[in-house]
Amino acid sequence: MEKWLGLLNRHIRSVKKPDEAADAYADIHMGFVWIHPFFDGNGRMARLLANLPVLKAGYPPILIPMRKRREYLLCLSRYSLEASPPPSGTRPSFRSTSRSHVSGNFAKNYGKTPSPW
């Protein structure tokens, strides 16, 4: 837990660019799920915590649209099956999915250019 909190704090301090925001989201989300592995009740908290550095950097939160929920859950499952190393070893497939959601949110909320609050 202490290691994960350090990761969260580093990401909150350092995220500046969209790809960094997506990577931070993936690292934090998967790291939290890894240490809080409950079938029900950890998804909302994981997404909330994972969005902290994204929001702090001035970007819109990463929201998973219902039509993409299945893809998102499959990606999480693949990560869980493939992965041994949590946060720093976040799999590229999950990072790619996070990045696409970040990009979609930027386009939807801000047009092509992300804008801080």
XYZ file of N, CA and C in Angstrom:
351
model
N 0.829 -1.184 0.000
C 0.000 0.000 0.000
C 0.881 1.259 0.000
N 1.927 1.233 0.804
C 2.822 2.388 0.878
C 3.463 2.676 -0.485
N 3.869 1.622 -1.166
C 4.476 1.766 -2.490
C 3.461 2.363 -3.482
N 2.220 1.876 -3.412
C 1.173 2.375 -4.307
C 0.878 3.857 -4.023
N 0.821 4.238 -2.748
C 0.585 5.646 -2.403
C 1.711 6.532 -2.924
N 2.934 6.036 -2.869
C 4.060 6.776 -3.442
C 3.881 6.968 -4.939
N 3.435 5.911 -5.615
C 3.166 5.988 -7.054
C 2.074 7.015 -7.345
N 0.992 6.964 -6.587
C -0.107 7.925 -6.753
C 0.406 9.351 -6.587
N 1.151 9.605 -5.530
C 1.662 10.955 -5.275
C 2.631 11.425 -6.358
N 3.487 10.526 -6.836
C 4.405 10.900 -7.932
C 3.623 11.285 -9.182
N 2.621 10.493 -9.512
C 1.817 10.804 -10.699
C 1.061 12.129 -10.526
N 0.530 12.367 -9.345
C -0.199 13.618 -9.106
C 0.724 14.812 -9.306
N 1.974 14.694 -8.863
C 2.928 15.799 -9.008
C 3.467 15.948 -10.425
N 3.554 14.849 -11.177
C 4.319 14.915 -12.423
C 3.526 14.914 -13.727
N 2.267 14.537 -13.715
C 1.516 14.431 -14.973
C 1.315 15.808 -15.595
N 1.742 15.925 -16.854
C 1.588 17.183 -17.591
C 0.958 16.969 -18.965
N 1.299 15.859 -19.622
C 0.873 15.613 -21.000
C -0.223 14.550 -21.051
N -1.000 14.543 -22.145
C -2.074 13.547 -22.271
C -1.604 12.098 -22.150
N -0.476 11.745 -22.770
C -0.028 10.353 -22.673
C 0.423 10.018 -21.252
N 0.973 10.997 -20.537
C 1.333 10.782 -19.136
C 0.075 10.571 -18.296
N -0.983 11.318 -18.617
C -2.249 11.170 -17.894
C -2.812 9.769 -18.092
N -2.766 9.283 -19.325
C -3.279 7.942 -19.621
C -2.450 6.868 -18.920
N -1.135 7.019 -18.944
C -0.269 6.046 -18.276
C -0.489 6.064 -16.764
N -0.630 7.258 -16.198
C -0.873 7.377 -14.762
C -2.190 6.700 -14.397
N -3.213 6.939 -15.203
C -4.516 6.315 -14.962
C -4.366 4.793 -14.926
N -3.690 4.249 -15.923
C -3.511 2.793 -16.003
C -2.724 2.266 -14.803
N -1.622 2.919 -14.475
C -0.789 2.473 -13.355
C -1.558 2.499 -12.040
N -2.239 3.602 -11.782
C -2.948 3.763 -10.512
C -4.126 2.806 -10.428
N -4.900 2.731 -11.500
C -6.066 1.844 -11.513
C -5.650 0.403 -11.249
N -4.701 -0.098 -12.025
C -4.307 -1.495 -11.883
C -3.589 -1.756 -10.564
N -2.805 -0.799 -10.107
C -2.138 -0.965 -8.817
C -3.130 -1.066 -7.678
N -4.180 -0.245 -7.716
C -5.193 -0.280 -6.664
C -5.961 -1.590 -6.699
N -6.369 -2.010 -7.881
C -7.111 -3.264 -8.014
C -6.247 -4.436 -7.540
N -4.939 -4.347 -7.802
C -4.016 -5.403 -7.399
C -3.967 -5.553 -5.877
N -3.974 -4.438 -5.142
C -3.892 -4.520 -3.676
C -5.262 -4.553 -3.017
N -6.307 -4.328 -3.762
C -7.681 -4.327 -3.253
C -8.500 -5.234 -4.170
N -8.184 -6.544 -4.178
C -8.735 -7.451 -5.192
C -10.116 -8.022 -4.866
N -11.090 -7.172 -4.681
C -12.428 -7.657 -4.378
C -13.279 -7.670 -5.634
N -14.102 -8.697 -5.760
C -14.925 -8.864 -6.953
C -15.855 -7.673 -7.148
N -16.453 -7.208 -6.066
C -17.398 -6.106 -6.181
C -16.953 -4.977 -5.255
N -17.027 -3.772 -5.733
C -16.776 -2.638 -4.864
C -15.466 -1.922 -5.072
N -14.581 -2.416 -5.923
C -13.322 -1.698 -6.086
C -13.248 -0.891 -7.376
N -14.103 -1.149 -8.340
C -14.034 -0.459 -9.631
C -14.259 1.034 -9.542
N -15.297 1.437 -8.843
C -15.581 2.879 -8.728
C -14.450 3.601 -8.004
N -13.979 2.998 -6.916
C -12.889 3.621 -6.159
C -11.615 3.668 -6.999
N -11.323 2.592 -7.719
C -10.120 2.558 -8.564
C -10.189 3.648 -9.629
N -11.353 3.808 -10.269
C -11.490 4.838 -11.312
C -11.394 6.243 -10.718
N -11.964 6.436 -9.546
C -11.884 7.739 -8.885
C -10.430 8.087 -8.565
N -9.726 7.176 -7.927
C -8.327 7.422 -7.569
C -7.457 7.599 -8.804
N -7.711 6.795 -9.831
C -6.912 6.867 -11.058
C -7.096 8.194 -11.781
N -8.231 8.836 -11.582
C -8.484 10.117 -12.242
C -7.866 11.309 -11.507
N -7.376 11.126 -10.291
C -6.806 12.257 -9.545
C -5.675 12.961 -10.296
N -4.647 12.262 -10.781
C -3.598 12.985 -11.516
C -4.089 13.555 -12.842
N -5.058 12.901 -13.449
C -5.629 13.389 -14.709
C -6.299 14.742 -14.460
N -7.117 14.814 -13.423
C -7.810 16.056 -13.070
C -6.829 17.132 -12.614
N -5.857 16.741 -11.795
C -4.862 17.700 -11.291
C -4.085 18.340 -12.434
N -3.864 17.587 -13.510
C -3.150 18.114 -14.680
C -4.053 18.994 -15.545
N -5.337 19.106 -15.181
C -6.245 19.979 -15.911
C -6.998 19.312 -17.045
N -6.974 17.986 -17.082
C -7.667 17.255 -18.136
C -9.005 16.731 -17.630
N -9.916 16.435 -18.539
C -11.199 15.867 -18.110
C -10.987 14.444 -17.595
N -11.869 13.989 -16.711
C -11.706 12.628 -16.195
C -11.863 11.596 -17.306
N -11.210 10.482 -17.117
C -11.379 9.366 -18.042
C -12.671 8.669 -17.642
N -13.632 8.706 -18.525
C -14.926 8.071 -18.291
C -15.080 6.938 -19.291
N -15.583 5.838 -18.828
C -15.766 4.686 -19.703
C -17.227 4.663 -20.142
N -17.492 4.951 -21.422
C -18.881 4.925 -21.891
C -19.445 3.504 -21.806
N -20.736 3.397 -21.579
C -21.369 2.081 -21.469
C -21.081 1.219 -22.695
N -21.057 1.813 -23.875
C -20.825 1.021 -25.084
C -19.401 0.459 -25.135
N -18.491 1.013 -24.340
C -17.104 0.533 -24.289
C -16.829 -0.292 -23.028
N -17.829 -0.442 -22.180
C -17.632 -1.120 -20.895
C -17.117 -2.551 -21.069
N -17.684 -3.283 -22.009
C -17.259 -4.671 -22.218
C -15.778 -4.727 -22.620
N -15.395 -3.857 -23.558
C -13.992 -3.790 -23.997
C -13.078 -3.464 -22.811
N -13.508 -2.519 -21.990
C -12.753 -2.092 -20.815
C -12.582 -3.257 -19.833
N -13.672 -3.967 -19.549
C -13.609 -5.086 -18.615
C -12.760 -6.234 -19.161
N -12.846 -6.468 -20.465
C -11.999 -7.497 -21.081
C -10.522 -7.127 -20.960
N -10.236 -5.867 -21.146
C -8.865 -5.387 -21.028
C -8.359 -5.586 -19.598
N -9.194 -5.271 -18.617
C -8.819 -5.484 -17.217
C -8.580 -6.967 -16.938
N -9.451 -7.805 -17.477
C -9.301 -9.251 -17.271
C -8.011 -9.766 -17.894
N -7.717 -9.313 -19.114
C -6.476 -9.730 -19.776
C -5.270 -9.321 -18.942
N -5.313 -8.105 -18.443
C -4.208 -7.633 -17.612
C -4.046 -8.539 -16.395
N -5.152 -8.831 -15.729
C -5.094 -9.662 -14.525
C -4.526 -11.041 -14.820
N -4.891 -11.609 -15.960
C -4.395 -12.938 -16.316
C -2.927 -12.916 -16.724
N -2.503 -11.865 -17.407
C -1.132 -11.771 -17.927
C -0.135 -11.304 -16.883
N -0.594 -10.460 -15.995
C 0.332 -9.670 -15.188
C 0.799 -10.378 -13.938
N 2.023 -10.125 -13.625
C 2.541 -10.401 -12.308
C 2.908 -9.084 -11.665
N 3.716 -8.266 -12.365
C 4.147 -7.031 -11.713
C 3.061 -5.975 -11.732
N 2.610 -5.525 -10.567
C 1.664 -4.426 -10.547
C 2.332 -3.101 -10.875
N 1.735 -1.970 -10.552
C 1.850 -0.659 -11.162
C 2.915 -0.414 -12.217
N 4.186 -0.556 -11.890
C 5.197 -0.163 -12.865
C 5.237 -1.085 -14.069
N 4.668 -2.263 -13.967
C 4.652 -3.201 -15.084
C 3.342 -3.197 -15.833
N 2.618 -2.100 -15.793
C 1.318 -2.039 -16.442
C 1.436 -2.416 -17.908
N 0.567 -3.288 -18.336
C 0.618 -3.816 -19.695
C 0.234 -2.765 -20.730
N 0.899 -2.772 -21.876
C 0.607 -1.805 -22.942
C -0.844 -1.831 -23.399
N -1.496 -2.995 -23.416
C -2.882 -3.058 -23.887
C -3.788 -2.208 -23.011
N -3.588 -2.237 -21.696
C -4.409 -1.421 -20.811
C -4.057 0.054 -20.981
N -2.762 0.345 -21.132
C -2.369 1.736 -21.352
C -2.949 2.261 -22.653
N -2.973 1.451 -23.699
C -3.532 1.881 -24.984
C -5.009 2.187 -24.846
N -5.731 1.331 -24.137
C -7.158 1.565 -23.923
C -7.359 2.853 -23.142
N -6.559 3.069 -22.102
C -6.672 4.299 -21.320
C -6.408 5.515 -22.191
N -5.363 5.437 -23.012
C -5.028 6.558 -23.892
C -6.169 6.883 -24.842
N -6.814 5.855 -25.397
C -7.906 6.116 -26.335
C -9.076 6.774 -25.621
N -9.323 6.401 -24.365
C -10.399 7.043 -23.614
C -10.048 8.491 -23.270
N -8.784 8.745 -22.934
C -8.352 10.121 -22.669
C -8.555 10.966 -23.919
N -8.099 10.467 -25.056
C -8.239 11.209 -26.313
C -9.695 11.476 -26.634
N -10.537 10.480 -26.436
C -11.968 10.655 -26.690
C -12.575 11.710 -25.796
N -12.175 11.728 -24.529
C -12.685 12.741 -23.608
C -12.201 14.131 -23.985
N -10.945 14.260 -24.426
C -10.442 15.563 -24.846
C -11.254 16.077 -26.026
N -11.444 15.222 -27.016
C -12.177 15.633 -28.216
C -13.599 16.038 -27.857
N -14.228 15.262 -26.997
C -15.616 15.526 -26.613
C -15.742 16.809 -25.790
N -14.847 16.997 -24.828
C -14.981 18.113 -23.892
C -14.251 19.385 -24.302
N -13.181 19.243 -25.050
C -12.358 20.411 -25.331
C -12.029 20.608 -26.795
N -12.567 19.806 -27.668
C -12.132 19.886 -29.052
C -10.804 19.166 -29.168
N -9.910 19.653 -29.976
C -8.639 18.947 -30.189
C -7.570 19.310 -29.170
N -7.711 20.418 -28.486
C -6.660 20.852 -27.572
C -7.123 20.747 -26.126
N -6.440 19.938 -25.300
C -6.788 19.890 -23.886
C -6.553 21.255 -23.249
N -7.450 21.638 -22.380
C -7.335 22.948 -21.765
C -7.463 22.834 -20.254
N -6.498 23.351 -19.499
C -6.625 23.326 -18.038
C -7.815 24.167 -17.591
N -8.288 23.903 -16.368
C -9.449 24.622 -15.844
C -9.166 26.069 -15.710
